Short mmCIF file of C-alpha atoms and ligand atoms in Angstrom, two decimals:
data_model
loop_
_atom_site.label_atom_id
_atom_site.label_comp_id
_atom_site.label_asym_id
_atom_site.label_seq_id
_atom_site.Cartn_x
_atom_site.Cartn_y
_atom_site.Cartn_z
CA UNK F 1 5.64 -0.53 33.57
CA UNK F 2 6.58 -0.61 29.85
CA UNK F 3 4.42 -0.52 26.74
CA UNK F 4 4.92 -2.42 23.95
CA UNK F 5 4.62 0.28 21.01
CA UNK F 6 5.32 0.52 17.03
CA UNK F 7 5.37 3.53 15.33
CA UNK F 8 5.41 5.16 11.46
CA UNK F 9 8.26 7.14 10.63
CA UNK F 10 9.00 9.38 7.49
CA UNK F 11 9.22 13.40 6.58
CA UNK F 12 6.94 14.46 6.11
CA UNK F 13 4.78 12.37 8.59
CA UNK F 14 2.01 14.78 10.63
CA UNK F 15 -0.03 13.71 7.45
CA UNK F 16 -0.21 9.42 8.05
CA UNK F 17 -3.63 7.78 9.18
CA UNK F 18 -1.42 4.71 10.78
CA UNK F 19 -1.93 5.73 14.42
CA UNK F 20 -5.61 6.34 13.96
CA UNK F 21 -5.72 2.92 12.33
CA UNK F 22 -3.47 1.07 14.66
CA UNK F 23 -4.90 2.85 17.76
CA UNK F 24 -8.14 1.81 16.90
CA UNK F 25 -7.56 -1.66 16.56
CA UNK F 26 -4.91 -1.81 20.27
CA UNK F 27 -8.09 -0.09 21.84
CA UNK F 28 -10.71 -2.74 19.90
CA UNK F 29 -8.81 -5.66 21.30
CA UNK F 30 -7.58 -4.51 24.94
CA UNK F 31 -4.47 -4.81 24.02
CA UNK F 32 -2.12 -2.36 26.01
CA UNK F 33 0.11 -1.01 23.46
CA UNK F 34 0.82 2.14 21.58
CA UNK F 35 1.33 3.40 18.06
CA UNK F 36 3.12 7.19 17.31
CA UNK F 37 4.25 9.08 14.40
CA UNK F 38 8.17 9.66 14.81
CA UNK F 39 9.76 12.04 12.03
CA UNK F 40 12.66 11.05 11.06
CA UNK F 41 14.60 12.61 8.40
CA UNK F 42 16.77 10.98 6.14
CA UNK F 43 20.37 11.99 8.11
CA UNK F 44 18.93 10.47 11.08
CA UNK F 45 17.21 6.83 9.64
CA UNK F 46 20.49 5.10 10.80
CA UNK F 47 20.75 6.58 14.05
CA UNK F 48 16.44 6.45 14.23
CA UNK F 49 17.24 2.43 13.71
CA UNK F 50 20.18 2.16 15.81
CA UNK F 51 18.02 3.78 18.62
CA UNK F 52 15.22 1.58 18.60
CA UNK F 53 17.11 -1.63 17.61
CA UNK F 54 17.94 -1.62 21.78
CA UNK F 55 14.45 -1.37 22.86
CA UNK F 56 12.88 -4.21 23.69
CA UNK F 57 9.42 -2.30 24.03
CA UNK F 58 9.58 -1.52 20.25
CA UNK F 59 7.66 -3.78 18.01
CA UNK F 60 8.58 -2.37 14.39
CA UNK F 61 7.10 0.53 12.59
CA UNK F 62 5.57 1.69 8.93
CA UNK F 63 7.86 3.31 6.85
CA UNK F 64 6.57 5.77 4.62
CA UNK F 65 8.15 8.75 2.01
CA UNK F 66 11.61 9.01 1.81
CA UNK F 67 12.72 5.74 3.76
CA UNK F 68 11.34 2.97 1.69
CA UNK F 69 14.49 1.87 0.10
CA UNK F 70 17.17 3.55 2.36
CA UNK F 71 15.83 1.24 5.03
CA UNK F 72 16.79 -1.98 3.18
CA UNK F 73 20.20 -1.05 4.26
CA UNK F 74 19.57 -1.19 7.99
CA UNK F 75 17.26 -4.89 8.50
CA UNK F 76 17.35 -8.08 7.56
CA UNK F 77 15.79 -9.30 4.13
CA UNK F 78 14.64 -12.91 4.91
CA UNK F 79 11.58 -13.10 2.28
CA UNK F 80 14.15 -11.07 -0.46
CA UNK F 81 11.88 -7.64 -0.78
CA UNK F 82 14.83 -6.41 -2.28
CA UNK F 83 15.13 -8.56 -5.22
CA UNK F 84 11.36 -8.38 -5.49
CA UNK F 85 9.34 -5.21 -4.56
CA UNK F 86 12.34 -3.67 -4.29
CA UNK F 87 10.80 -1.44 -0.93
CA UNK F 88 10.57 -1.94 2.34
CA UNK F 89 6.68 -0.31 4.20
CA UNK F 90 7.34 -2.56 7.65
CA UNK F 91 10.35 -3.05 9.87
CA UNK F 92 9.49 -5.71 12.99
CA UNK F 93 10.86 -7.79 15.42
CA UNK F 94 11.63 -11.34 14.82
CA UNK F 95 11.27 -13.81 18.25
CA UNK F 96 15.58 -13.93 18.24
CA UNK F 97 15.21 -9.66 18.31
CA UNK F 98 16.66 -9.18 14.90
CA UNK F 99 14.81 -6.78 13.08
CA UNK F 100 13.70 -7.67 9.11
CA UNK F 101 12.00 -5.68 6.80
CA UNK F 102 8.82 -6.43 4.20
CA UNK F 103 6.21 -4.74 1.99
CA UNK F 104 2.57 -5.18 3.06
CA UNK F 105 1.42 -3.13 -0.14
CA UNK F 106 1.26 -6.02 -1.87
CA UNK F 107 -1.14 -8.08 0.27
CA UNK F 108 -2.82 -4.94 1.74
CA UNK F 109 -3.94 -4.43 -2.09
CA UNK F 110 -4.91 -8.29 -2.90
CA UNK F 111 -6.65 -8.86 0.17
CA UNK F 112 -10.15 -7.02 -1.44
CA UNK F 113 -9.60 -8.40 -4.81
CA UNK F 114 -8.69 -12.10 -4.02
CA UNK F 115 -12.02 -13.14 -4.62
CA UNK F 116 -12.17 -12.54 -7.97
CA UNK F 117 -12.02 -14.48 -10.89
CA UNK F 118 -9.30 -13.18 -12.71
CA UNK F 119 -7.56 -16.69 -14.37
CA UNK F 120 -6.25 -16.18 -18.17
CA UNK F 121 -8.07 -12.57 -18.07
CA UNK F 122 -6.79 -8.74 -19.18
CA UNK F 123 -5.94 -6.74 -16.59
CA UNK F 124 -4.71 -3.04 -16.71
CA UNK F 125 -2.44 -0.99 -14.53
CA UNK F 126 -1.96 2.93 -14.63
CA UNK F 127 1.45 3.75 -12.91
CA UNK F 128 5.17 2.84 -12.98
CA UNK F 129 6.12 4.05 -9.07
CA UNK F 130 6.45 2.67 -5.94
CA UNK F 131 3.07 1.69 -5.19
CA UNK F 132 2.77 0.16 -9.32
CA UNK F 133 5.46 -2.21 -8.42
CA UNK F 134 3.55 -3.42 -5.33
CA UNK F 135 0.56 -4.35 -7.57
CA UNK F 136 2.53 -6.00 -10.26
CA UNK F 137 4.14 -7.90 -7.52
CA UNK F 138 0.92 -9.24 -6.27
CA UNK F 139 -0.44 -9.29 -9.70
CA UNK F 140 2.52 -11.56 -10.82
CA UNK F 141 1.25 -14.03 -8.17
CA UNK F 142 -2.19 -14.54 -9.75
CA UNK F 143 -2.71 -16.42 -12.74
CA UNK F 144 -3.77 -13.46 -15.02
CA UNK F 145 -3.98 -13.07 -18.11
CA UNK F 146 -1.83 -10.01 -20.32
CA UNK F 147 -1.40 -6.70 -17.99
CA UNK F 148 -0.92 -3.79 -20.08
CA UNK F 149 0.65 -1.14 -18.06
CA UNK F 150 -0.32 2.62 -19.11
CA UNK F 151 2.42 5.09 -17.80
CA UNK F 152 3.26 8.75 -18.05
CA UNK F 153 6.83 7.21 -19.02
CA UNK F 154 5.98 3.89 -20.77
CA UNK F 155 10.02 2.90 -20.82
CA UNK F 156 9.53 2.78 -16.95
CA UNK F 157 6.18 0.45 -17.59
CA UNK F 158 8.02 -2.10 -19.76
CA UNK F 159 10.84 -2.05 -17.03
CA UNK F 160 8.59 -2.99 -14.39
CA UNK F 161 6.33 -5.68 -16.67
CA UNK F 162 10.35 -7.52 -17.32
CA UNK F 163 11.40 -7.37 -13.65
CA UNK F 164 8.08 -9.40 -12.61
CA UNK F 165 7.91 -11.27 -15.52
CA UNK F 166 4.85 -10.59 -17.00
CA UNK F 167 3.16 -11.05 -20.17
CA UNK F 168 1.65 -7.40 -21.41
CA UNK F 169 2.39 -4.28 -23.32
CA UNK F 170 3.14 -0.68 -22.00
CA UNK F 171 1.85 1.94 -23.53
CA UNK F 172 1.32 6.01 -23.05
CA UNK F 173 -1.59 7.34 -20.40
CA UNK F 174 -3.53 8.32 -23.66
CA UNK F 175 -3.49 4.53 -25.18
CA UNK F 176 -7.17 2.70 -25.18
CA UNK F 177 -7.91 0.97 -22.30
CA UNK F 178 -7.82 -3.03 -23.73
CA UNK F 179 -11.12 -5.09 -22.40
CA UNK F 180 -9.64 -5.46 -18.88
CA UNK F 181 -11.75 -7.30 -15.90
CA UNK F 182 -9.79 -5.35 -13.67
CA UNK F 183 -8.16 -1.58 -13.65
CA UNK F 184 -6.40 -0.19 -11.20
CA UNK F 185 -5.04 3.13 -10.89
CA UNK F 186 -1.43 2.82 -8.88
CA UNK F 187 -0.16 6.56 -10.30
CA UNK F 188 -0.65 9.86 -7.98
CA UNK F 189 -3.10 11.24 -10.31
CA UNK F 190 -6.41 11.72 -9.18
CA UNK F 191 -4.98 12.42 -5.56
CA UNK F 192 -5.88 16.03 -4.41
CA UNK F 193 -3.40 18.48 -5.97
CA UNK F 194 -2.38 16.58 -8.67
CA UNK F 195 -4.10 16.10 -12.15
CA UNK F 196 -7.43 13.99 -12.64
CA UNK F 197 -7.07 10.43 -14.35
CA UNK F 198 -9.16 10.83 -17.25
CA UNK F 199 -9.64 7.45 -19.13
CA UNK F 200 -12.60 6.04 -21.53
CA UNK F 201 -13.89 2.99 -19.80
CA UNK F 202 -16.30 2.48 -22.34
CA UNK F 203 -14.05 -0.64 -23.60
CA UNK F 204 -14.51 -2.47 -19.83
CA UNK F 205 -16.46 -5.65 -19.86
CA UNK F 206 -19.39 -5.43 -17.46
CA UNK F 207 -18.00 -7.60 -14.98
CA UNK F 208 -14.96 -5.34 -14.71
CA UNK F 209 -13.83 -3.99 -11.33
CA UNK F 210 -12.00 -0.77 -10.91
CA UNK F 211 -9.97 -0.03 -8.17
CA UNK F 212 -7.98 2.95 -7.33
CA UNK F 213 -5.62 3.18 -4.41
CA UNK F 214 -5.28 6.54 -4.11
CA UNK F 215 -7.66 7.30 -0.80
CA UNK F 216 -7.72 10.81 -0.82
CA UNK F 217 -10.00 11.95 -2.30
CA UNK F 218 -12.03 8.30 -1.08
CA UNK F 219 -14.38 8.69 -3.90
CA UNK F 220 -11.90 10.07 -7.13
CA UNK F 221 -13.67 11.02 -10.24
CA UNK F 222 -12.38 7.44 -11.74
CA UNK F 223 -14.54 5.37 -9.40
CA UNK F 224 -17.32 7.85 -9.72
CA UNK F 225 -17.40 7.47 -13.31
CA UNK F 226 -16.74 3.51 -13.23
CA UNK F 227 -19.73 3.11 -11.17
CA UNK F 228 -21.49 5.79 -13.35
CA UNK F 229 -21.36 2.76 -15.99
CA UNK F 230 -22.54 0.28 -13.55
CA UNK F 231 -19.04 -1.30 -12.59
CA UNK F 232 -17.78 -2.53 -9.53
CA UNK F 233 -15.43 -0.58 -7.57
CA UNK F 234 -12.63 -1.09 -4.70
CA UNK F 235 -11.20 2.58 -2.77
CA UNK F 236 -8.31 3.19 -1.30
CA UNK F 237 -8.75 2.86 2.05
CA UNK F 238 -9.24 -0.69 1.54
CA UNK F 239 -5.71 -1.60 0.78
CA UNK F 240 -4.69 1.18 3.31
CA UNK F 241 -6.41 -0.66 5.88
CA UNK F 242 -5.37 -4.67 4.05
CA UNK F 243 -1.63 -3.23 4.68
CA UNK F 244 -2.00 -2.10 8.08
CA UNK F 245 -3.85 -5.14 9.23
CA UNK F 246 -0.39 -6.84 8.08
CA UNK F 247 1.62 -4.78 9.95
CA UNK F 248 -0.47 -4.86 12.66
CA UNK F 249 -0.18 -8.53 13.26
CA UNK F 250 3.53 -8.97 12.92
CA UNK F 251 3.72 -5.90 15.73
CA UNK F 252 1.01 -7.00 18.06
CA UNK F 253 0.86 -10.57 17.44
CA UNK F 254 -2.69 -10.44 17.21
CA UNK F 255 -5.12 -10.49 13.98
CA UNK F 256 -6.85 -7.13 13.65
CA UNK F 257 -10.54 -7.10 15.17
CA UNK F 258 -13.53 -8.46 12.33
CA UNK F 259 -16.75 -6.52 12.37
CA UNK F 260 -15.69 -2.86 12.42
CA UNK F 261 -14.51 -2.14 8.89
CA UNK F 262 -17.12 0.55 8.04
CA UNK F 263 -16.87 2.10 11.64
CA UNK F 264 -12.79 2.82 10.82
CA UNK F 265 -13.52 3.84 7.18
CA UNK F 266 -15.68 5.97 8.84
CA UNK F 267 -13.01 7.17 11.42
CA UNK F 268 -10.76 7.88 8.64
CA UNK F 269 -12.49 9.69 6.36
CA UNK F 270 -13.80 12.44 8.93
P1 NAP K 1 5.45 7.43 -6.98
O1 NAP K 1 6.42 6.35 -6.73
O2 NAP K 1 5.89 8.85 -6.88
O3 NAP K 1 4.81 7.17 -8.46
C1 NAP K 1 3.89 8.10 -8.99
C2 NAP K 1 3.24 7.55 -10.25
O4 NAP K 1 2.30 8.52 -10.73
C3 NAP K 1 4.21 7.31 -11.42
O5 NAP K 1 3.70 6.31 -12.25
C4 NAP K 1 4.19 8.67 -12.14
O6 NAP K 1 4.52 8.59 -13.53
C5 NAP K 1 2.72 9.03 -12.01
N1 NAP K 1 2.53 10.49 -12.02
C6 NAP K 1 2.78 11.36 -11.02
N2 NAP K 1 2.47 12.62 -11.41
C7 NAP K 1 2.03 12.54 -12.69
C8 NAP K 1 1.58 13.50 -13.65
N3 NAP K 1 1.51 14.80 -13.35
N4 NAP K 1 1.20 13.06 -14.87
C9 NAP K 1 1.26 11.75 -15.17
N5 NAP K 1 1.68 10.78 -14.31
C10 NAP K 1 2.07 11.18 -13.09
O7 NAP K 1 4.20 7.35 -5.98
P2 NAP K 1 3.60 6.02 -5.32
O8 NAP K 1 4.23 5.80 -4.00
O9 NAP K 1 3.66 4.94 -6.35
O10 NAP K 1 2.08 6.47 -5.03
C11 NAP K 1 1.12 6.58 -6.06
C12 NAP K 1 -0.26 6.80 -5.46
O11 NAP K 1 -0.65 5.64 -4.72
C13 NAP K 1 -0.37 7.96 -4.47
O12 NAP K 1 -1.59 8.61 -4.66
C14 NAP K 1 -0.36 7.28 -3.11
O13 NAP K 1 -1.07 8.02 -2.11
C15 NAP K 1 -1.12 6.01 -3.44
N6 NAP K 1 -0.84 4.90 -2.51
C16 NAP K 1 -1.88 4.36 -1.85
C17 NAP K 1 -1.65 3.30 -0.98
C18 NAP K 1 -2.81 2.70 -0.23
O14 NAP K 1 -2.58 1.99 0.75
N7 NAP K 1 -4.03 2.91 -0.67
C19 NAP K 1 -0.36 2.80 -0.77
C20 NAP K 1 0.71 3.39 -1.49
C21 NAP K 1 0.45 4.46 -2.35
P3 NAP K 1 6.09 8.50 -13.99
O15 NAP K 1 6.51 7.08 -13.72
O16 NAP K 1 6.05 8.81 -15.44
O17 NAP K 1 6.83 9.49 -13.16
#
């Protein structure tokens, strides 16, 4: 008997939490599938698709570092990620077999935040990357008010606030943070091995809520210090988790299971 099964490829890739999230979920449900890392390197992402393309077991996979935009090449584009996010983080299988590409980033980081009141008010954004353009995406679909985007390279900021059409400024990672009622940090710094993020929040509102997506470390010295000054905050894991459930459901068919957030954030930060 075959298994259905999805996988996440990139290279490096012995470093992803996807099976551990995916696996959990499959077991959660009784569902009688599988989830593996496959490392692919870049030479072999055509042959990697080609491969699986024929195999009617495979639901999709994650993409992750270097494939996000080499992939576009290989899958069909029907919700134009292209034109928009400009990176593909899911491949899966439509009913006709055709495989498409999308970008769960984008709802994997709104899902926590899409409570919030946010209508007409300041938001800012550290980061220009892959994972920044994600946010603005998703940011560019709520009715904020000005995003100023704060960027190593501020050239690459302003590029990014024109290509989703937002009102803002960019400015340099030194600027003042402007009275924002939500931050998010969508750069590498604070990750372990790279440079803190060291930013006066003393201009946040009360009400503001910071949220950092970088999950490892879970609790970076920028959340520590936001809720130092009493303000909300939103980790990592939660969009790592908001993207996989996703995923999840466009390989399985099935919504993740409710109830059992804090045993996987547990799982995941062992
Ligand atoms: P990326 O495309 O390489 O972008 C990195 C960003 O960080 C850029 O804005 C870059 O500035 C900035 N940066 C890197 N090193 C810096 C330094 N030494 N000084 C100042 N700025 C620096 O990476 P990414 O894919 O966007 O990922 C960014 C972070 O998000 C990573 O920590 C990643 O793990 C995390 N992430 C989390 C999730 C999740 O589900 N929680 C999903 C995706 C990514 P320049 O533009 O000036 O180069």
């Amino acid at each position: 008997m075959t298994l259905p099964y999805a996988e996440v490829i990139g290279d490096p890739i012995s470093h992803s939490k996807s099976p551990l999230i995916h696996k959990f979920w499959l077991d959660r449900l009784g569902i009688s599938g599988d989830y593996r890392r496959a490392h692919v390197k870049a030479e072999d992402l055509a042959a990697y698709i080609e491969s699986r393309r024929g195999d009617a077991d495979w639901r999709g996979c994650n993409v992750t570092i270097p494939h996000k935009i080499a992939v576009m090449d290989h899958v069909a584009d029907p919700g134009g990620v292209r034109a928009s996010i400009g990176a593909m983080n899911t491949i899966a299988r439509a009913e006709d077999g055709t495989l498409f590409g999308t970008n769960t980033d984008a709802g994997g980081f709104f899902a926590p935040i899409a409570g919030l009141d946010l209508e007409g008010r300041p938001v800012a954004v550290v980061g220009a990357g892959g994972a920044a353009r994600a946010v603005l995406f998703a940011l560019s679909k709520a009715k904020i008010g000005p995003v100023t985007v704060l960027n190593r390279s501020p050239l690459k900021a302003m590029g990014l606030l024109a290509a989703f059409g937002l009102k803002g400024s960019a400015k340099p990672l030194d600027a003042p943070l402007p009275e924002a009622a939500l931050l998010v940090n969508a750069s590498a710094l604070g990750m372990t091995g790279q440079p803190p993020l060291d930013l006066d929040l003393s201009p946040l509102p009360d009400d503001a809520v910071v949220y950092d997506i970088v999950y490892s470390p879970l609790e970076t010295a920028l959340l520590k210090a936001a809720a130092a000054q009493g303000l909300e905050t939103v980790d990592g894991l939660e969009m790592l988790i908001g993207q996989a459930a996703i995923a999840f459901s466009l390989f399985f068919g099935a919504a993740p299971p409710e109830g059992c957030e804090d045993e996987l954030k547990a799982l995941l930060t062992q």
